[in-house]
XYZ file of C-alpha atoms in Angstrom:
452
model
C -17.533 42.432 -9.339
C -16.452 38.879 -10.046
C -16.687 38.154 -6.317
C -20.244 39.499 -6.080
C -21.410 37.735 -9.226
C -20.094 34.372 -8.008
C -21.972 34.796 -4.710
C -25.119 35.858 -6.546
C -24.877 32.729 -8.679
C -24.563 30.368 -5.729
C -27.361 32.158 -3.875
C -29.628 31.841 -6.920
C -28.827 28.124 -7.070
C -29.693 27.749 -3.399
C -33.065 29.488 -3.594
C -34.105 27.671 -6.785
C -33.319 24.294 -5.206
C -35.109 25.230 -1.989
C -38.188 26.477 -3.860
C -38.412 23.197 -5.765
C -38.217 20.979 -2.689
C -40.660 23.140 -0.701
C -43.097 23.572 -3.573
C -43.971 19.883 -3.756
C -44.724 19.778 -0.014
C -46.758 22.945 0.379
C -49.838 21.800 -1.486
C -50.075 18.649 0.636
C -49.488 20.570 3.852
C -52.501 22.770 3.276
C -54.817 19.794 3.010
C -53.546 17.077 5.300
C -50.755 18.276 7.562
C -49.195 15.819 9.966
C -52.050 13.342 9.736
C -51.696 11.732 13.182
C -54.739 11.723 15.466
C -52.320 12.053 18.415
C -51.662 15.639 17.309
C -55.198 16.456 18.500
C -54.041 16.411 22.127
C -51.794 18.871 23.906
C -50.405 21.563 21.623
C -49.900 19.149 18.725
C -47.094 16.838 17.624
C -43.771 18.187 18.904
C -41.156 18.788 16.209
C -37.504 18.083 17.010
C -35.437 19.079 13.991
C -31.905 20.295 14.781
C -29.961 19.683 11.546
C -30.287 17.372 8.563
C -27.197 15.504 9.797
C -28.611 14.765 13.244
C -32.077 13.947 11.794
C -30.562 10.944 9.995
C -28.671 9.880 13.146
C -31.634 9.241 15.442
C -32.722 12.903 15.764
C -30.150 13.652 18.451
C -26.663 15.063 17.908
C -26.692 17.525 20.809
C -22.899 17.191 21.198
C -22.073 16.736 17.494
C -19.633 19.277 16.050
C -19.540 19.910 12.303
C -18.277 22.554 9.892
C -21.014 21.668 7.364
C -24.020 22.025 9.689
C -25.283 24.348 12.401
C -27.421 22.325 14.857
C -30.119 24.574 16.286
C -30.807 22.431 19.382
C -27.583 23.417 21.197
C -26.520 27.098 20.927
C -23.017 26.267 22.185
C -22.285 24.552 18.838
C -22.872 27.832 16.984
C -19.378 29.022 17.927
C -17.838 26.387 15.662
C -18.486 28.178 12.358
C -16.239 28.973 9.399
C -18.779 29.498 6.596
C -21.744 31.777 6.247
C -24.474 29.187 5.919
C -28.010 28.964 4.514
C -29.988 25.769 5.094
C -33.503 24.725 4.231
C -35.471 21.527 4.035
C -38.870 19.903 3.703
C -40.264 16.418 4.111
C -42.989 14.131 2.771
C -44.710 11.796 5.227
C -47.143 8.902 4.878
C -49.129 7.619 7.870
C -51.279 4.479 8.058
C -53.487 4.346 11.166
C -55.264 1.267 12.547
C -57.711 1.021 15.457
C -58.503 -1.937 17.702
C -61.804 -2.353 15.836
C -59.978 -2.949 12.556
C -60.697 0.462 11.063
C -57.839 1.986 9.086
C -56.959 5.187 7.278
C -54.057 6.590 5.300
C -52.889 10.184 5.020
C -49.969 11.785 3.201
C -48.371 15.133 3.927
C -45.516 17.398 2.969
C -44.325 20.502 4.758
C -41.408 22.732 5.731
C -38.954 21.309 8.251
C -36.652 24.280 8.893
C -34.953 27.389 7.523
C -31.597 28.417 8.991
C -29.101 31.229 8.522
C -25.800 31.424 10.389
C -22.449 33.165 10.114
C -19.209 33.555 12.114
C -18.284 36.861 13.695
C -14.886 35.378 14.531
C -14.098 32.127 12.755
C -14.482 29.094 15.062
C -14.824 31.397 18.062
C -18.008 33.486 17.978
C -20.994 32.721 15.754
C -24.587 33.838 15.167
C -27.519 31.628 14.159
C -31.100 32.465 13.145
C -33.692 29.777 12.476
C -37.389 29.387 11.740
C -39.182 26.068 12.057
C -42.371 24.392 13.318
C -42.505 23.865 17.085
C -45.693 21.797 16.998
C -47.973 20.544 14.235
C -51.664 20.342 15.030
C -53.219 18.551 12.073
C -55.544 15.565 12.160
C -58.753 14.151 10.760
C -61.003 11.600 12.430
C -64.647 10.530 12.178
C -67.327 9.096 14.451
C -70.709 7.711 13.367
C -73.819 6.728 15.294
C -77.554 7.194 15.649
C -79.957 8.880 18.048
C -83.743 8.769 18.526
C -85.722 11.541 16.794
C -89.416 12.421 17.336
C -90.755 12.211 13.768
C -94.455 12.518 14.722
C -96.189 12.788 18.104
C -96.571 9.012 18.087
C -93.480 7.936 16.146
C -89.799 7.879 17.162
C -87.139 6.867 14.647
C -83.372 6.542 14.719
C -81.445 9.251 12.836
C -77.961 8.441 11.629
C -75.249 11.045 12.063
C -71.589 11.544 11.180
C -69.269 13.707 13.267
C -66.063 14.761 11.511
C -63.285 16.154 13.701
C -60.533 18.158 12.062
C -57.619 20.191 13.361
C -55.126 22.514 11.747
C -52.294 24.897 12.492
C -49.688 24.688 15.211
C -46.935 26.743 16.796
C -43.801 28.056 15.097
C -40.495 29.075 16.618
C -38.086 31.813 15.592
C -34.736 31.378 17.327
C -31.713 33.654 17.329
C -28.585 33.712 19.446
C -24.830 33.396 19.896
C -22.296 30.659 20.494
C -18.900 31.449 22.038
C -15.718 29.413 22.468
C -14.238 30.080 25.920
C -11.293 27.698 25.498
C -10.317 25.048 22.954
C -12.332 22.571 25.005
C -15.298 24.589 26.326
C -18.095 26.377 24.455
C -21.287 28.048 25.627
C -24.263 29.587 23.890
C -27.646 31.206 24.413
C -30.682 32.002 22.283
C -33.928 33.928 22.406
C -36.916 31.828 21.298
C -40.083 33.483 19.994
C -43.093 31.143 19.805
C -46.335 31.972 18.015
C -49.165 30.346 16.103
C -52.842 29.432 15.823
C -54.397 26.104 16.797
C -57.808 25.319 15.278
C -60.360 22.580 15.952
C -63.474 21.979 13.902
C -66.351 19.570 14.515
C -68.936 19.031 11.753
C -72.101 17.100 12.638
C -74.086 15.873 9.632
C -77.529 14.297 10.118
C -77.997 13.320 6.484
C -81.699 13.112 5.568
C -82.957 13.539 9.128
C -85.042 16.675 9.832
C -82.231 18.146 11.941
C -79.849 20.992 11.290
C -76.243 20.212 10.493
C -73.879 21.929 12.926
C -70.307 23.112 12.590
C -68.497 24.151 15.786
C -65.067 25.728 15.401
C -62.562 27.104 17.900
C -59.340 28.972 17.193
C -56.670 29.593 19.839
C -53.988 32.169 19.123
C -50.837 31.957 21.273
C -47.509 33.779 21.480
C -44.646 34.158 23.934
C -40.908 34.347 24.459
C -38.507 31.807 25.952
C -34.812 31.122 26.037
C -32.282 28.311 25.606
C -28.857 27.852 27.228
C -26.261 25.396 25.947
C -22.793 24.089 26.791
C -20.295 21.838 25.046
C -17.082 20.147 26.178
C -14.600 18.683 23.677
C -11.798 16.300 24.761
C -9.037 15.060 22.447
C -6.940 11.860 22.621
C -9.241 10.204 25.136
C -9.062 6.537 24.092
C -6.497 6.734 21.316
C -4.342 9.265 19.510
C -6.391 11.499 17.215
C -9.838 10.673 18.620
C -12.327 13.148 20.061
C -15.019 12.880 22.723
C -17.703 15.566 22.926
C -20.259 16.105 25.688
C -23.036 18.623 25.174
C -26.358 19.707 26.549
C -28.981 22.411 26.336
C -31.911 23.570 28.436
C -34.920 25.478 27.115
C -36.343 27.433 30.035
C -40.031 27.264 31.014
C -42.138 29.787 29.104
C -45.632 31.225 29.263
C -47.668 31.731 26.099
C -50.599 34.140 26.215
C -53.420 34.594 23.753
C -57.112 34.406 23.072
C -59.647 31.811 22.035
C -62.675 32.333 19.755
C -65.560 29.889 19.268
C -67.964 30.023 16.311
C -71.130 28.058 15.521
C -72.724 27.481 12.116
C -76.064 25.679 11.818
C -76.087 25.171 8.035
C -73.921 25.758 4.991
C -75.881 28.859 3.970
C -75.824 30.610 7.343
C -72.958 32.838 8.440
C -71.129 31.597 11.566
C -72.059 33.063 14.949
C -69.417 33.854 17.550
C -70.229 32.187 20.858
C -69.731 34.177 24.029
C -68.399 32.816 27.303
C -69.093 34.916 30.356
C -70.402 37.681 28.102
C -67.163 37.904 26.093
C -66.741 37.020 22.406
C -63.120 35.978 22.924
C -61.508 34.260 25.886
C -58.132 35.476 27.137
C -55.809 32.946 28.714
C -52.336 31.478 28.919
C -50.497 28.155 28.873
C -47.220 27.254 30.562
C -44.538 25.269 28.725
C -42.240 23.055 30.807
C -38.465 22.889 30.921
C -36.943 21.079 27.925
C -33.593 19.395 28.651
C -31.304 17.708 26.097
C -28.034 15.865 26.658
C -25.702 14.081 24.258
C -22.354 12.405 23.751
C -20.456 12.127 20.455
C -17.330 10.075 19.835
C -15.090 10.274 16.760
C -12.332 7.624 16.809
C -10.962 9.088 13.557
C -12.001 11.386 10.726
C -14.132 8.655 9.088
C -16.435 7.484 11.883
C -18.812 9.310 14.255
C -21.068 7.809 16.935
C -23.709 9.616 19.008
C -25.975 8.895 21.981
C -28.598 11.412 23.130
C -31.477 11.894 25.522
C -34.406 14.307 25.944
C -36.646 14.904 28.954
C -39.617 17.281 29.300
C -41.950 17.265 32.350
C -45.228 18.001 30.544
C -47.143 16.761 33.595
C -46.487 20.274 34.997
C -48.257 21.931 32.040
C -51.126 24.253 32.951
C -53.731 26.254 31.051
C -55.920 29.084 32.337
C -58.314 28.652 29.404
C -59.772 25.574 31.093
C -60.863 27.653 34.101
C -63.582 29.376 32.071
C -65.806 26.310 31.652
C -66.135 23.279 29.323
C -66.634 25.379 26.169
C -63.304 27.117 26.692
C -61.320 24.037 27.690
C -57.888 23.954 26.081
C -56.114 21.763 25.190
C -58.496 18.996 24.089
C -58.988 16.612 26.996
C -57.466 19.034 29.499
C -54.146 18.913 31.359
C -54.854 15.376 32.608
C -54.131 14.029 29.094
C -50.472 15.167 29.304
C -47.536 13.308 30.830
C -43.741 13.535 30.980
C -41.958 13.045 27.667
C -38.596 11.353 27.126
C -36.553 10.116 24.168
C -33.351 8.079 23.822
C -31.472 7.855 20.516
C -28.343 6.380 18.955
C -26.671 7.356 15.703
C -23.646 6.766 13.513
C -22.020 8.278 10.438
C -19.252 7.084 8.147
C -17.426 9.277 5.645
C -15.165 6.862 3.704
C -12.816 9.632 2.517
C -12.271 10.971 6.026
C -10.232 14.153 5.767
C -9.017 13.353 2.228
C -10.893 15.887 0.077
C -9.335 14.525 -3.145
C -10.894 11.059 -2.938
C -13.571 9.928 -5.383
C -17.149 11.201 -5.259
C -18.662 8.158 -3.511
C -15.911 8.259 -0.890
C -17.007 11.805 -0.023
C -20.656 10.801 0.442
C -21.580 10.558 4.135
C -23.685 7.528 5.122
C -25.811 7.793 8.276
C -27.907 5.470 10.414
C -29.789 5.884 13.683
C -32.694 4.816 15.876
C -34.742 6.228 18.726
C -37.484 5.372 21.164
C -39.777 7.977 22.667
C -42.612 8.282 25.141
C -45.026 10.885 23.787
C -46.200 13.678 26.049
C -49.887 12.865 25.468
C -52.176 10.271 27.063
C -55.443 10.520 25.096
C -57.308 8.224 27.510
C -55.626 9.749 30.576
C -53.840 6.540 31.644
C -52.002 4.809 28.763
C -48.483 5.907 27.797
C -47.975 6.210 24.039
C -44.643 4.903 22.755
C -42.905 5.589 19.455
C -40.094 3.588 17.848
C -38.269 4.597 14.672
C -35.145 4.023 12.590
C -33.462 6.754 10.560
C -30.976 6.788 7.698
C -29.539 9.276 5.252
C -27.031 10.193 2.580
C -25.142 13.461 2.367
C -24.072 14.296 -1.179
C -21.178 16.695 -1.850
C -21.547 19.311 -4.579
C -19.219 21.289 -6.808
C -19.604 24.218 -4.383
C -17.183 23.778 -1.445
C -19.046 23.801 1.875
C -22.376 22.875 0.264
C -24.096 19.501 0.591
C -27.501 18.039 -0.314
C -28.959 15.571 2.188
C -31.569 12.883 1.608
C -33.038 11.513 4.860
C -35.313 8.528 5.487
C -37.299 7.585 8.591
C -39.738 4.776 9.386
C -41.466 3.841 12.598
C -44.549 3.052 14.613
C -46.464 5.050 17.221
C -49.224 4.097 19.634
C -51.216 0.916 20.240
C -54.586 -0.568 19.289
C -55.489 -1.276 22.930
C -58.726 0.327 24.095
C -59.693 3.441 22.161
C -56.179 4.203 20.896
C -54.752 3.730 17.399
C -51.441 2.592 15.975
C -49.657 4.753 13.392
C -47.171 3.206 10.993
C -45.294 5.959 9.184
C -42.424 6.711 6.882
C -40.836 10.047 6.058
C -38.566 11.282 3.260
C -36.713 14.571 3.723
C -34.643 16.683 1.350
C -32.299 19.387 2.634
C -29.952 21.883 1.025
C -27.019 23.123 3.118
C -25.212 25.989 1.408
C -21.993 27.418 2.833
C -19.348 29.866 1.626
C -16.833 32.345 2.956
C -18.729 35.528 2.153
C -16.927 38.839 1.669
C -13.489 37.205 1.901
C -11.623 37.309 -1.409
C -9.344 34.395 -2.162
C -5.774 35.329 -3.048
C -3.142 33.228 -4.758
C 0.096 32.905 -2.833
């Protein structure tokens, strides 16, 4: 009974902490979401969370082994588990956008980053991981104003001002589950099943103000779902450059996948009129599919001793091969916004480091057992809103990992700041910062401790 009550107490602590950090973000997420206008194109802003450790080290860590974290990006690392682990986190983000014409806007958002559950079947040999997290975020707001000539009387034409407000919401989510297995002391492999699903919505409101014209709201909702898979491998080499060091090489490949679904368009001509469903080819909903490209990740991690860790990682995704059958049904059914010609190949390169002053000495002072992390990355986004200009993103990351009185449990505070895009032509530049809070709970469940 004492065993069960102690586990119940730590579980209660975990869920209370997680509810508090998610509660502050949920209200913002419902109103603003990601906030970047670049999420309007493609399937939305791609999310790349693997673990709170790797997020503070340049968002890589594909070869990074750890007993305190279970990186979801590489299934091969799931074999290296000792604790049953629950992890959850959320983030708050602020984005300031500026156009070439000097127009600016600011949006703030908070939302879930990931929920993870993992446990060893055989300690440090065979492990299981389940995770749920956003795959894309499709949330933006933008506005366009202008005027057009209106026939007021048979002999009089006047200009009518209008405002068009574009708004998007939703995105895709991913549920991932799989196994990691240690073949030898040096080689590990893993595989997962990835279930993708979600709804992507666009809304365009046209307001003519005092002009004798009807205000119009056009909305489309695209529901998608499908199944994919990820394969991973990891190689660990000891005493490479000096006695006691470790060099890890890891990689993972998410296989191409097809998502199927339907698309519904509705039209409302005034606030008091119920929306009408538009038909395309005599059908109220449009069936179609989209193809997701291969996603490849590769990383190297080097630990000269128990205090220092260094990582270097890369990502490549050929989104230029993306295709959508929705676009074959005419301009009203075109999906994604702008069509396939607004997508291009995506890549990212990142570097990261971590120092744990105490190293393997668990009896050092509290500050010596705090992990300090730093990283940076550069990325070419997979969208080209104007069909010709590559959009670059540059960011720095940092974080602190705080130990707790519960062995195997840490609380992480992550920071990220960067810039995305350019003010050339019709594009905009986003300057953003992000603050994330994560709880990583781990214990040896159902294993009573005995004094010897």
